[in-house]
Short mmCIF file of C-alpha atoms in Angstrom, two decimals:
data_model
loop_
_atom_site.label_atom_id
_atom_site.label_comp_id
_atom_site.label_asym_id
_atom_site.label_seq_id
_atom_site.Cartn_x
_atom_site.Cartn_y
_atom_site.Cartn_z
CA MET A 8 18.60 -4.28 -14.92
CA PHE A 9 20.08 -7.73 -14.40
CA HIS A 10 21.25 -9.63 -17.44
CA ILE A 11 20.80 -13.24 -16.28
CA TYR A 12 22.23 -16.39 -17.82
CA CYS A 13 19.60 -19.13 -17.90
CA PRO A 14 21.49 -22.47 -17.56
CA TYR A 15 18.70 -24.25 -19.46
CA CYS A 16 18.23 -21.77 -22.36
CA GLU A 17 21.96 -21.31 -22.28
CA GLU A 18 21.78 -17.61 -23.02
CA HIS A 19 21.56 -14.23 -21.28
CA ARG A 20 18.15 -12.75 -20.97
CA GLU A 21 16.85 -9.61 -19.30
CA GLU A 22 15.67 -9.52 -15.69
CA GLU A 23 12.04 -9.01 -16.61
CA GLU A 24 11.80 -12.55 -17.90
CA PHE A 25 12.64 -13.92 -14.47
CA HIS A 26 11.18 -14.01 -10.94
CA ALA A 27 13.27 -14.22 -7.78
CA LYS A 28 11.93 -16.93 -5.49
CA GLY A 29 14.08 -16.54 -2.40
CA GLN A 30 16.71 -18.63 -0.65
CA ALA A 31 17.76 -21.84 -2.47
CA HIS A 32 18.73 -25.24 -1.15
CA ILE A 33 15.97 -25.38 1.59
CA ALA A 34 15.37 -29.03 2.20
CA ARG A 35 11.80 -30.03 2.98
CA PRO A 36 11.76 -32.10 6.20
CA ALA A 37 11.80 -35.75 5.27
CA ASP A 38 8.94 -36.55 7.64
CA PRO A 39 6.80 -33.46 8.09
CA ASP A 40 4.43 -35.27 10.53
CA ALA A 41 7.34 -35.87 12.86
CA CYS A 42 8.34 -32.14 12.95
CA SER A 43 7.84 -30.10 16.01
CA ASP A 44 6.07 -26.73 15.56
CA ALA A 45 9.46 -24.98 15.92
CA GLU A 46 11.06 -27.14 13.25
CA TRP A 47 8.17 -26.67 10.86
CA GLY A 48 8.10 -22.91 11.53
CA ASP A 49 11.86 -22.70 10.87
CA TYR A 50 11.36 -24.58 7.54
CA LEU A 51 8.47 -22.34 6.44
CA PHE A 52 9.54 -18.90 7.55
CA PHE A 53 13.12 -18.45 8.86
CA ARG A 54 15.71 -17.45 6.22
CA ASP A 55 19.46 -16.63 6.09
CA ASN A 56 18.93 -13.17 4.59
CA PRO A 57 22.73 -12.61 4.37
CA ARG A 58 24.50 -9.32 3.61
CA GLY A 59 26.85 -10.86 1.11
CA ILE A 60 26.83 -14.09 -0.87
CA HIS A 61 23.35 -15.50 -1.32
CA HIS A 62 22.29 -18.70 -3.12
CA GLU A 63 18.80 -18.13 -4.42
CA LEU A 64 16.14 -19.74 -6.49
CA TRP A 65 14.92 -18.02 -9.65
CA VAL A 66 12.42 -19.02 -12.26
CA HIS A 67 12.63 -18.20 -15.94
CA ALA A 68 8.97 -17.24 -15.82
CA VAL A 69 8.30 -16.08 -19.35
CA GLY A 70 11.16 -18.15 -20.94
CA CYS A 71 11.61 -21.88 -20.39
CA ARG A 72 9.69 -21.73 -17.13
CA LYS A 73 12.35 -23.79 -15.34
CA PHE A 74 13.66 -23.09 -11.94
CA PHE A 75 17.39 -22.74 -11.39
CA ASN A 76 19.83 -21.26 -8.89
CA ILE A 77 21.84 -18.04 -8.78
CA THR A 78 24.74 -17.13 -6.57
CA ARG A 79 24.58 -13.38 -6.10
CA HIS A 80 26.09 -10.75 -3.80
CA THR A 81 23.31 -8.91 -2.00
CA VAL A 82 25.18 -5.58 -1.69
CA THR A 83 26.93 -5.26 -5.04
CA TYR A 84 24.21 -7.32 -6.71
CA ALA A 85 26.87 -9.03 -8.81
CA ILE A 86 25.74 -12.36 -10.21
CA LEU A 87 28.68 -14.81 -9.65
CA GLU A 88 27.19 -17.99 -10.93
CA THR A 89 24.06 -19.65 -12.19
CA TYR A 90 23.50 -23.34 -11.96
CA LYS A 91 20.80 -25.95 -12.53
CA MET A 92 18.42 -27.45 -10.04
CA GLY A 93 20.08 -30.34 -8.17
CA GLU A 94 23.61 -28.88 -8.61
CA GLN A 95 25.64 -27.34 -5.84
CA PRO A 96 27.28 -23.85 -6.03
CA THR A 97 31.02 -23.71 -6.75
CA ILE A 98 31.24 -20.27 -5.24
CA THR A 99 30.23 -19.86 -1.62
CA ALA A 100 30.93 -17.29 1.12
CA GLU A 101 33.32 -19.87 2.55
CA SER A 102 35.17 -20.53 -0.73
CA LEU A 103 35.67 -16.81 -1.27
CA ALA A 104 36.84 -16.39 2.30
CA ARG A 105 39.42 -19.12 1.76
CA GLY A 106 40.53 -17.30 -1.40
CA GLU A 107 39.80 -20.24 -3.77
CA LYS A 108 39.53 -19.57 -7.46
CA ALA A 109 36.08 -20.39 -8.80
CA GLY A 110 36.08 -23.06 -11.43
CA ASN A 111 33.38 -23.89 -13.96
CA VAL A 112 31.67 -20.58 -13.66
CA GLN A 113 28.73 -20.00 -15.92
CA ALA A 114 29.10 -16.35 -16.63
CA ALA A 115 26.19 -14.04 -15.99
CA SER A 116 27.52 -10.81 -17.27
CA GLY A 117 26.37 -7.46 -18.62
CA GLY A 118 23.71 -5.05 -17.47
CA GLN A 119 23.69 -1.84 -15.49
CA GLN A 120 24.24 -3.33 -12.05
CA THR A 121 25.73 -6.65 -12.80
CA VAL A 122 29.25 -7.52 -13.49
CA GLY A 123 30.46 -10.72 -15.07
CA ALA A 124 31.64 -13.73 -13.22
CA SER A 125 35.22 -13.00 -14.12
CA ASP A 126 38.20 -13.35 -11.81
CA ALA A 127 38.05 -9.54 -11.37
CA ALA A 128 34.46 -9.72 -10.16
CA VAL A 129 35.27 -12.49 -7.71
CA ALA A 130 38.20 -10.48 -6.48
CA SER A 131 36.10 -7.40 -6.01
CA VAL A 132 33.50 -9.34 -4.10
CA LYS A 133 36.29 -10.69 -1.91
CA GLY A 134 37.32 -7.10 -1.36
CA ALA A 135 33.84 -6.16 -0.37
CA GLN A 136 33.73 -9.02 2.17
CA ALA A 137 37.09 -8.33 3.70
CA MET B 137 16.31 23.31 24.86
CA GLN B 138 15.29 26.49 23.14
CA ARG B 139 11.57 26.08 22.38
CA TYR B 140 10.43 26.84 18.88
CA SER B 141 7.57 29.39 18.49
CA GLY B 142 6.35 32.07 16.09
CA PHE B 143 7.80 34.66 18.49
CA GLY B 144 11.18 32.94 18.44
CA LEU B 145 11.13 32.99 14.60
CA VAL B 146 10.62 36.74 14.70
CA LYS B 147 13.27 37.25 17.33
CA HIS B 148 15.87 35.17 15.40
CA ALA B 149 14.95 37.04 12.18
CA LEU B 150 16.27 40.19 13.89
CA SER B 151 19.72 38.49 14.27
CA HIS B 152 19.69 37.13 10.75
CA HIS B 153 19.01 33.58 11.96
CA GLU B 154 22.63 33.25 13.06
CA ASN B 155 21.97 32.34 16.65
CA TRP B 156 19.85 29.29 16.50
CA GLN B 157 20.88 26.65 19.05
CA ARG B 158 22.15 23.32 17.68
CA GLN B 159 19.26 20.79 17.69
CA TRP B 160 21.28 18.15 19.59
CA ARG B 161 24.67 17.55 21.16
CA ASN B 162 27.35 15.29 19.69
CA PRO B 163 28.35 13.46 22.87
CA THR B 164 31.28 11.15 23.63
CA PRO B 165 30.02 7.64 24.46
CA LYS B 166 29.84 6.71 28.19
CA LYS B 167 31.08 3.40 29.48
CA GLU B 168 27.62 2.20 30.44
CA TYR B 169 23.97 3.03 29.79
CA ASP B 170 20.69 1.74 31.25
CA VAL B 171 19.30 1.21 27.76
CA ILE B 172 21.02 1.19 24.36
CA ILE B 173 18.90 1.64 21.21
CA VAL B 174 20.70 0.33 18.08
CA GLY B 175 19.54 2.26 15.07
CA GLY B 176 18.88 6.10 14.85
CA GLY B 177 15.92 6.09 12.52
CA GLY B 178 12.45 7.30 13.38
CA HIS B 179 11.44 4.25 15.34
CA GLY B 180 14.67 4.16 17.34
CA LEU B 181 14.64 7.89 18.13
CA ALA B 182 10.95 7.69 19.10
CA THR B 183 11.70 4.82 21.39
CA ALA B 184 14.50 6.84 23.12
CA TYR B 185 12.23 9.86 23.34
CA TYR B 186 9.37 7.97 25.05
CA LEU B 187 11.76 6.11 27.30
CA ALA B 188 12.99 9.43 28.64
CA LYS B 189 9.67 11.28 28.63
CA GLU B 190 7.24 8.68 29.82
CA HIS B 191 9.39 6.35 31.90
CA GLY B 192 12.07 8.70 33.25
CA ILE B 193 14.84 6.51 31.81
CA THR B 194 17.35 9.09 30.53
CA ASN B 195 20.61 7.20 30.75
CA VAL B 196 20.04 6.01 27.21
CA ALA B 197 22.16 5.95 24.08
CA VAL B 198 21.01 5.75 20.45
CA ILE B 199 23.76 4.21 18.35
CA GLU B 200 23.61 4.94 14.66
CA LYS B 201 26.18 3.80 12.11
CA GLY B 202 25.50 6.65 9.74
CA TRP B 203 23.52 9.80 10.44
CA LEU B 204 20.21 10.20 12.22
CA GLY B 205 17.19 9.41 10.01
CA GLY B 206 19.34 8.63 6.97
CA GLY B 207 17.89 5.18 6.20
CA ASN B 208 14.26 4.28 5.50
CA THR B 209 13.02 7.27 7.51
CA ALA B 210 14.31 9.49 4.76
CA ARG B 211 13.43 7.18 1.97
CA ASN B 212 9.69 6.42 2.39
CA THR B 213 6.78 8.04 0.68
CA THR B 214 5.59 9.59 4.00
CA ILE B 215 2.02 8.09 4.02
CA VAL B 216 0.26 7.81 7.35
CA ARG B 217 -2.93 5.66 7.76
CA SER B 218 -4.40 3.13 10.14
CA ASN B 219 -6.96 1.26 8.05
CA TYR B 220 -5.65 -2.21 8.68
CA LEU B 221 -7.84 -5.30 8.70
CA TRP B 222 -7.01 -7.35 11.76
CA ASP B 223 -7.66 -6.19 15.40
CA GLU B 224 -3.97 -6.61 16.45
CA SER B 225 -2.58 -4.34 13.64
CA ALA B 226 -5.49 -1.92 13.62
CA ALA B 227 -4.90 -1.27 17.32
CA LEU B 228 -1.21 -0.69 16.83
CA TYR B 229 -1.48 1.55 13.80
CA GLU B 230 -4.43 3.51 15.34
CA HIS B 231 -2.36 4.00 18.47
CA ALA B 232 0.27 5.60 16.21
CA MET B 233 -2.41 7.67 14.45
CA LYS B 234 -3.61 9.16 17.71
CA LEU B 235 -0.01 10.10 18.61
CA TRP B 236 0.51 11.64 15.21
CA GLU B 237 -2.45 13.95 15.81
CA GLY B 238 -0.68 15.64 18.69
CA LEU B 239 2.90 15.03 17.71
CA SER B 240 4.00 18.49 16.56
CA GLN B 241 2.82 19.98 19.83
CA ASP B 242 4.28 17.14 21.96
CA ILE B 243 7.79 17.41 20.49
CA ASN B 244 7.62 21.11 19.77
CA TYR B 245 8.69 20.40 16.15
CA ASN B 246 6.52 20.97 13.07
CA VAL B 247 6.25 17.52 11.44
CA MET B 248 3.88 18.93 8.85
CA PHE B 249 1.31 16.23 9.51
CA SER B 250 -1.36 16.83 6.96
CA GLN B 251 -4.56 14.80 7.25
CA ARG B 252 -5.47 14.97 3.67
CA GLY B 253 -7.07 11.50 3.50
CA VAL B 254 -6.00 8.30 1.84
CA LEU B 255 -7.92 6.48 -0.94
CA ASN B 256 -7.33 2.72 -1.47
CA LEU B 257 -8.86 2.03 -4.89
CA GLY B 258 -10.83 -0.97 -5.98
CA HIS B 259 -10.81 -2.10 -9.64
CA THR B 260 -12.49 -5.45 -9.48
CA LEU B 261 -15.58 -6.88 -7.75
CA GLN B 262 -13.27 -8.84 -5.45
CA ASP B 263 -11.38 -5.57 -4.60
CA MET B 264 -14.71 -4.01 -3.67
CA ARG B 265 -15.69 -6.92 -1.45
CA ASP B 266 -12.31 -6.84 0.25
CA ILE B 267 -12.65 -3.07 0.70
CA GLN B 268 -16.12 -3.45 2.26
CA ARG B 269 -14.86 -6.11 4.64
CA ARG B 270 -11.83 -3.99 5.64
CA VAL B 271 -13.90 -0.81 6.11
CA ASN B 272 -16.44 -2.70 8.34
CA ALA B 273 -13.55 -4.16 10.37
CA ASN B 274 -12.05 -0.62 10.72
CA ARG B 275 -15.35 0.85 11.87
CA LEU B 276 -15.71 -1.89 14.48
CA ASN B 277 -12.29 -0.93 15.67
CA GLY B 278 -13.27 2.78 15.95
CA ILE B 279 -11.15 3.81 12.87
CA ASP B 280 -12.70 6.32 10.46
CA SER B 281 -13.22 4.56 7.15
CA GLU B 282 -15.77 4.75 4.36
CA VAL B 283 -16.58 2.96 1.10
CA LEU B 284 -16.83 5.26 -1.86
CA ASP B 285 -18.24 4.42 -5.28
CA ALA B 286 -16.50 5.54 -8.56
CA ARG B 287 -18.43 8.84 -8.56
CA GLY B 288 -17.34 9.55 -5.01
CA VAL B 289 -13.75 8.97 -5.98
CA GLN B 290 -14.01 11.19 -9.00
CA GLU B 291 -15.37 14.04 -6.84
CA LEU B 292 -12.41 13.81 -4.54
CA VAL B 293 -9.81 13.45 -7.30
CA PRO B 294 -11.17 15.06 -10.51
CA ILE B 295 -7.87 14.55 -12.37
CA MET B 296 -7.94 10.73 -12.07
CA ASP B 297 -9.24 8.63 -14.94
CA CYS B 298 -12.39 7.12 -13.33
CA SER B 299 -14.06 6.44 -16.70
CA LYS B 300 -15.23 3.11 -18.00
CA ASN B 301 -12.53 3.31 -20.69
CA ALA B 302 -9.62 2.72 -18.38
CA ARG B 303 -7.84 -0.68 -18.66
CA TYR B 304 -8.88 -1.36 -15.09
CA PRO B 305 -11.86 0.97 -14.37
CA VAL B 306 -12.01 2.39 -10.87
CA MET B 307 -15.08 0.82 -9.23
CA GLY B 308 -14.73 2.55 -5.81
CA ALA B 309 -12.36 2.93 -2.92
CA SER B 310 -11.92 2.93 0.79
CA TRP B 311 -11.44 6.37 2.17
CA GLN B 312 -9.82 7.25 5.53
CA PRO B 313 -10.17 11.05 6.02
CA ARG B 314 -7.86 11.19 9.09
CA ALA B 315 -5.00 9.55 7.12
CA GLY B 316 -2.43 11.72 5.27
CA VAL B 317 1.22 12.46 5.07
CA ALA B 318 3.93 13.93 7.28
CA ARG B 319 7.39 15.37 6.73
CA HIS B 320 9.62 12.35 7.32
CA ASP B 321 12.90 14.10 8.13
CA ALA B 322 11.19 16.40 10.60
CA VAL B 323 9.86 13.31 12.47
CA ALA B 324 13.42 11.98 12.92
CA TRP B 325 14.87 15.40 13.78
CA GLY B 326 12.01 16.26 16.14
CA TYR B 327 12.32 13.08 18.13
CA ALA B 328 16.13 13.37 18.08
CA ARG B 329 15.88 16.92 19.53
CA GLY B 330 13.31 15.89 22.07
CA ALA B 331 15.28 12.84 23.23
CA ASP B 332 18.59 14.82 23.39
CA SER B 333 16.96 17.57 25.45
CA LEU B 334 15.89 14.95 28.02
CA GLY B 335 19.47 13.64 28.30
CA VAL B 336 19.63 10.84 25.69
CA ASP B 337 22.98 10.52 24.03
CA LEU B 338 22.74 10.35 20.21
CA LEU B 339 25.94 8.57 18.96
CA GLN B 340 26.26 8.98 15.21
CA ASN B 341 28.90 7.41 12.97
CA THR B 342 29.05 4.65 15.55
CA GLU B 343 28.54 1.13 14.23
CA VAL B 344 27.55 -1.79 16.43
CA THR B 345 29.84 -4.70 15.39
CA GLY B 346 28.55 -7.32 17.87
CA PHE B 347 26.65 -7.94 21.10
CA LYS B 348 28.32 -8.69 24.46
CA ILE B 349 26.43 -11.66 25.80
CA LEU B 350 27.14 -13.26 29.21
CA ASP B 351 25.25 -16.42 30.33
CA GLY B 352 22.55 -15.80 27.71
CA ARG B 353 22.02 -12.20 28.81
CA VAL B 354 23.02 -9.08 26.87
CA VAL B 355 25.48 -6.85 28.83
CA GLY B 356 26.45 -4.38 26.11
CA VAL B 357 27.54 -3.88 22.54
CA HIS B 358 30.85 -3.81 20.70
CA THR B 359 31.18 -0.77 18.45
CA ASN B 360 33.85 0.81 16.22
CA ARG B 361 34.38 3.34 19.12
CA GLY B 362 34.84 0.72 21.85
CA ASP B 363 32.66 -1.40 23.96
CA ILE B 364 29.60 0.16 25.65
CA GLY B 365 27.79 -1.58 28.46
CA ALA B 366 24.01 -1.73 28.87
CA LYS B 367 21.41 -3.68 30.89
CA THR B 368 18.87 -3.58 28.10
CA VAL B 369 19.37 -3.27 24.31
CA GLY B 370 16.67 -2.56 21.85
CA CYS B 371 17.54 -3.25 18.20
CA VAL B 372 15.59 -1.13 15.67
CA THR B 373 17.63 -1.58 12.56
CA ALA B 374 15.00 -2.18 9.84
CA GLY B 375 16.62 -3.68 6.73
CA ASN B 376 19.75 -4.67 8.59
CA SER B 377 17.89 -6.54 11.33
CA GLY B 378 18.70 -9.97 9.96
CA VAL B 379 22.44 -9.17 10.12
CA MET B 380 22.07 -7.92 13.70
CA ALA B 381 20.18 -11.05 14.77
CA LYS B 382 22.96 -13.19 13.31
CA MET B 383 25.41 -11.30 15.47
CA ALA B 384 23.38 -12.17 18.43
CA GLY B 385 23.24 -15.79 17.45
CA PHE B 386 19.64 -16.31 16.15
CA GLN B 387 17.68 -16.08 12.97
CA LEU B 388 14.66 -13.92 12.05
CA PRO B 389 11.84 -14.68 9.57
CA LEU B 390 12.87 -11.65 7.50
CA GLU B 391 13.99 -11.05 3.97
CA SER B 392 15.48 -7.66 3.04
CA HIS B 393 14.43 -6.26 -0.31
CA PRO B 394 15.01 -2.91 -2.11
CA LEU B 395 11.94 -0.72 -2.25
CA GLN B 396 12.15 2.17 -4.68
CA ALA B 397 10.47 5.54 -4.76
CA LEU B 398 10.71 8.62 -6.91
CA VAL B 399 9.68 12.21 -7.04
CA SER B 400 8.85 14.45 -9.98
CA GLU B 401 9.73 18.01 -10.72
CA PRO B 402 7.66 20.39 -8.55
CA LEU B 403 4.17 21.19 -10.01
CA LYS B 404 1.49 23.56 -9.00
CA PRO B 405 -1.03 21.95 -6.60
CA VAL B 406 -2.96 19.25 -8.52
CA LEU B 407 -3.49 16.37 -6.10
CA ASP B 408 -4.68 17.14 -2.54
CA THR B 409 -5.03 13.59 -1.25
CA VAL B 410 -3.14 10.30 -1.33
CA VAL B 411 -4.13 7.70 -3.91
CA MET B 412 -3.12 4.04 -3.62
CA SER B 413 -4.03 1.23 -5.93
CA ASN B 414 -3.28 -2.40 -4.93
CA HIS B 415 -4.55 -3.65 -8.30
CA VAL B 416 -2.97 -1.25 -10.80
CA HIS B 417 -0.05 -1.24 -8.30
CA GLY B 418 1.18 2.16 -7.39
CA TYR B 419 0.65 5.02 -5.01
CA ILE B 420 1.02 8.76 -5.34
CA SER B 421 0.66 11.98 -3.39
CA GLN B 422 1.86 15.52 -3.92
CA SER B 423 4.26 17.13 -1.32
CA ASP B 424 3.84 20.62 -0.01
CA LYS B 425 6.79 21.55 -2.25
CA GLY B 426 4.81 20.42 -5.28
CA ASP B 427 6.62 17.34 -6.36
CA LEU B 428 4.70 14.11 -6.97
CA VAL B 429 5.86 11.39 -4.54
CA ILE B 430 5.46 7.98 -6.18
CA GLY B 431 6.04 4.43 -5.04
CA ALA B 432 4.98 0.88 -5.75
CA GLY B 433 6.24 -2.68 -5.16
CA ILE B 434 9.52 -3.98 -3.93
CA ASP B 435 12.17 -5.53 -6.13
CA GLY B 436 11.64 -9.31 -5.90
CA TYR B 437 15.21 -10.27 -5.03
CA ASN B 438 17.00 -9.95 -1.70
CA GLY B 439 19.25 -6.95 -1.61
CA TYR B 440 21.04 -4.56 0.78
CA GLY B 441 22.23 -2.20 -1.88
CA GLN B 442 19.77 0.72 -1.34
CA ARG B 443 19.00 0.55 -5.08
CA GLY B 444 16.80 -1.55 -7.29
CA SER B 445 16.20 -2.37 -10.92
CA TYR B 446 14.78 -0.17 -13.66
CA PRO B 447 11.95 -2.49 -14.65
CA THR B 448 10.39 -1.87 -11.24
CA VAL B 449 10.50 1.88 -11.85
CA GLU B 450 8.95 1.39 -15.22
CA HIS B 451 6.09 -0.70 -13.81
CA THR B 452 5.51 1.91 -11.11
CA LEU B 453 5.18 4.77 -13.61
CA GLN B 454 2.96 2.61 -15.89
CA ALA B 455 0.55 2.29 -13.01
CA ILE B 456 0.66 5.99 -12.20
CA VAL B 457 0.06 6.97 -15.83
CA GLU B 458 -2.73 4.46 -16.10
CA MET B 459 -4.54 6.18 -13.22
CA PHE B 460 -3.46 9.77 -14.13
CA PRO B 461 -3.02 10.05 -17.90
CA MET B 462 -2.29 13.77 -17.45
CA PHE B 463 0.91 12.91 -15.66
CA SER B 464 2.38 11.16 -18.71
CA ARG B 465 4.60 14.12 -19.53
CA VAL B 466 5.73 14.93 -16.02
CA ARG B 467 9.49 14.47 -15.62
CA MET B 468 10.91 12.60 -12.69
CA ASN B 469 13.52 14.40 -10.59
CA ARG B 470 15.02 11.84 -8.33
CA GLN B 471 14.76 8.07 -7.70
CA TRP B 472 16.16 6.02 -4.90
CA GLY B 473 15.84 2.81 -2.98
CA GLY B 474 15.62 1.81 0.68
CA ILE B 475 16.06 -1.59 2.22
CA VAL B 476 12.85 -2.97 3.72
CA ASP B 477 12.75 -6.02 6.04
CA THR B 478 9.72 -7.92 4.92
CA CYS B 479 7.96 -10.44 7.12
CA PRO B 480 6.02 -13.47 5.83
CA ASP B 481 2.72 -12.14 7.17
CA ALA B 482 3.39 -8.44 6.31
CA CYS B 483 3.32 -7.46 9.96
CA PRO B 484 6.18 -6.24 12.18
CA ILE B 485 8.11 -8.05 14.88
CA LEU B 486 8.18 -6.39 18.31
CA SER B 487 9.61 -9.05 20.51
CA ARG B 488 11.85 -10.47 23.12
CA THR B 489 14.57 -12.69 21.70
CA PRO B 490 16.42 -15.81 22.79
CA VAL B 491 18.96 -13.42 24.42
CA LYS B 492 17.71 -11.96 27.69
CA GLY B 493 17.55 -8.17 27.77
CA LEU B 494 17.77 -7.95 23.97
CA TYR B 495 14.63 -6.83 22.18
CA PHE B 496 13.95 -6.45 18.52
CA ASN B 497 11.65 -4.00 16.77
CA CYS B 498 11.77 -4.79 13.01
CA GLY B 499 9.99 -6.39 10.14
CA TRP B 500 7.88 -3.21 9.39
CA GLY B 501 8.65 -3.98 5.76
CA THR B 502 7.12 -1.57 3.32
CA GLY B 503 4.96 0.43 5.73
CA GLY B 504 6.89 1.38 8.88
CA PHE B 505 6.86 5.13 8.66
CA LYS B 506 3.17 5.51 9.48
CA ALA B 507 3.75 3.57 12.78
CA THR B 508 6.73 5.55 13.95
CA PRO B 509 5.21 7.22 17.02
CA GLY B 510 3.16 4.14 18.05
CA SER B 511 6.09 1.79 17.53
CA GLY B 512 8.39 3.94 19.60
CA HIS B 513 5.74 4.40 22.32
CA VAL B 514 4.95 0.66 22.88
CA PHE B 515 8.57 -0.36 22.39
CA ALA B 516 9.77 2.10 25.08
CA TRP B 517 7.06 0.78 27.48
CA SER B 518 8.26 -2.83 26.75
CA LEU B 519 11.96 -1.92 27.35
CA ALA B 520 11.14 -0.02 30.52
CA LYS B 521 8.95 -2.68 32.11
CA GLY B 522 10.83 -5.73 30.80
CA GLN B 523 7.64 -7.23 29.32
CA MET B 524 5.92 -6.56 26.04
CA HIS B 525 3.25 -3.89 25.85
CA LYS B 526 -0.22 -5.35 25.25
CA LEU B 527 -0.40 -3.78 21.76
CA ALA B 528 3.07 -5.27 20.97
CA ALA B 529 2.54 -8.72 22.41
CA PRO B 530 0.82 -10.25 19.39
CA PHE B 531 3.85 -9.30 17.24
CA SER B 532 6.26 -11.75 18.94
CA ILE B 533 8.75 -13.80 16.86
CA ASP B 534 6.97 -16.85 18.45
CA ARG B 535 4.03 -16.39 16.09
CA PHE B 536 6.03 -17.96 13.27
CA ARG B 537 6.32 -21.14 15.37
CA THR B 538 2.85 -21.21 16.92
CA GLY B 539 1.11 -20.23 13.66
CA ALA B 540 -0.71 -17.22 15.15
CA LEU B 541 0.17 -15.11 12.10
CA ILE B 542 -1.44 -11.69 11.48
CA ASP B 543 -1.99 -11.84 7.74
CA GLU B 544 -2.11 -8.15 6.59
CA HIS B 545 -1.10 -8.66 2.94
CA GLY B 546 -4.57 -7.41 1.94
CA ALA B 547 -4.21 -4.11 3.84
CA ALA B 548 -0.78 -3.36 2.55
CA GLY B 549 -0.86 -0.37 0.25
CA VAL B 550 0.15 -2.33 -2.70
CA ALA B 551 0.91 -6.06 -2.99
CA HIS B 552 4.59 -6.92 -2.36
#
């Protein structure tokens, strides 16, 4: 059971209130009519599906009903960060690889399979990636 | 290879079963193979078996990072059926069904294929219309399929709540009598033993860490036990396929999700068929050992962790108890997750790739087990001939760019 911090409600709620909506930050082509079939197919269907850090869209379906983003590890399932629509993640696969400390982390802690976005969690994720 | 038979069983009993031959060798990797199959699950092992048996290509290695059949092959709910809606998928799954019917004899291994029938329930008028459409399509494709009304369902499964008092009353079902279940481990082991006896090297605990690509053509793989050369590589890695594609430098239209299943404590025989409900959202059968084998939908988030969340288990069991109130006090014994590679159109990918000589067989999502023999058979043909088999051709990656999708969400056992 995930315990997810909704950045709009500003509190932790149980996973059942939320729906996962797949990869985040997919930009709709500015001029769809000018897209080739391949470009449009890539936009609609092709996804990163990484084994590791994943930025994904969730919706607080039976709460505030707002969409927001989660940065999560797809093997440990640790939630590292939640942030509002329009914002950019502060934790990325690259930043962890560089060994940067995450700043301004909105903690998403607790739950059976989720650890908090503490330095220890970030360190453990780095360990898993190494 | 020592053939298995009733006589052999008696003979070995006389020596206290201490002299059984090992089922396969544990070979040292060669420098070079004609074909490398990445992934030692059911589909990969079947591919290797048919390559050797039907195409005489025996200089083949199956490279598996863990142990044979330890991934989704050992984690599914063992249901086999072929009642798919569209011609392309019906042809592929029915091809598999015909191979299932002779499989134990073919590989001299008892896969315990039991054609006990599969019911796909309808609980709404729209369900029943969809069922009628699918059954008609099945029959046009020569697949056994019937529409049953609620009374027909009740006769087949007396213990199910088919009354009007249910929250979602059963209005009827589609019924495929030739469908059923098979022993999943035996399928992997049987194909492994068959392939090994024909000369295929099964390399366990060997992880592919990259592809050797020269001028856009695959020439081998990097592994944790050194580089191995090959002219043709078939990648059959289910949930990990997206990661493998990335190693080869391209992307797949796949998302990997946990799919959970669970089994109960063993009970006396109580359910002699397979019941699936898309609407109430669960499926159940009883194994020969007596435990109820239960599954439902995927966990909605991407994951590679081979485990899911408890709310999904709870929803699954709610559905089962809704259909079978008498199971409300059955205790669950074990629960686990596998990683399924789901495709946007709920159909697999059997395809060439942008890298010459590298083929992918993936995207089977939540229903790959039933296709194991057919998938291996057509994929072996494709690797041997260097062109896709006519049953595999519609399942190219290109369909996500041409728009020729094969939308099978309706014929999936439950909605995912």
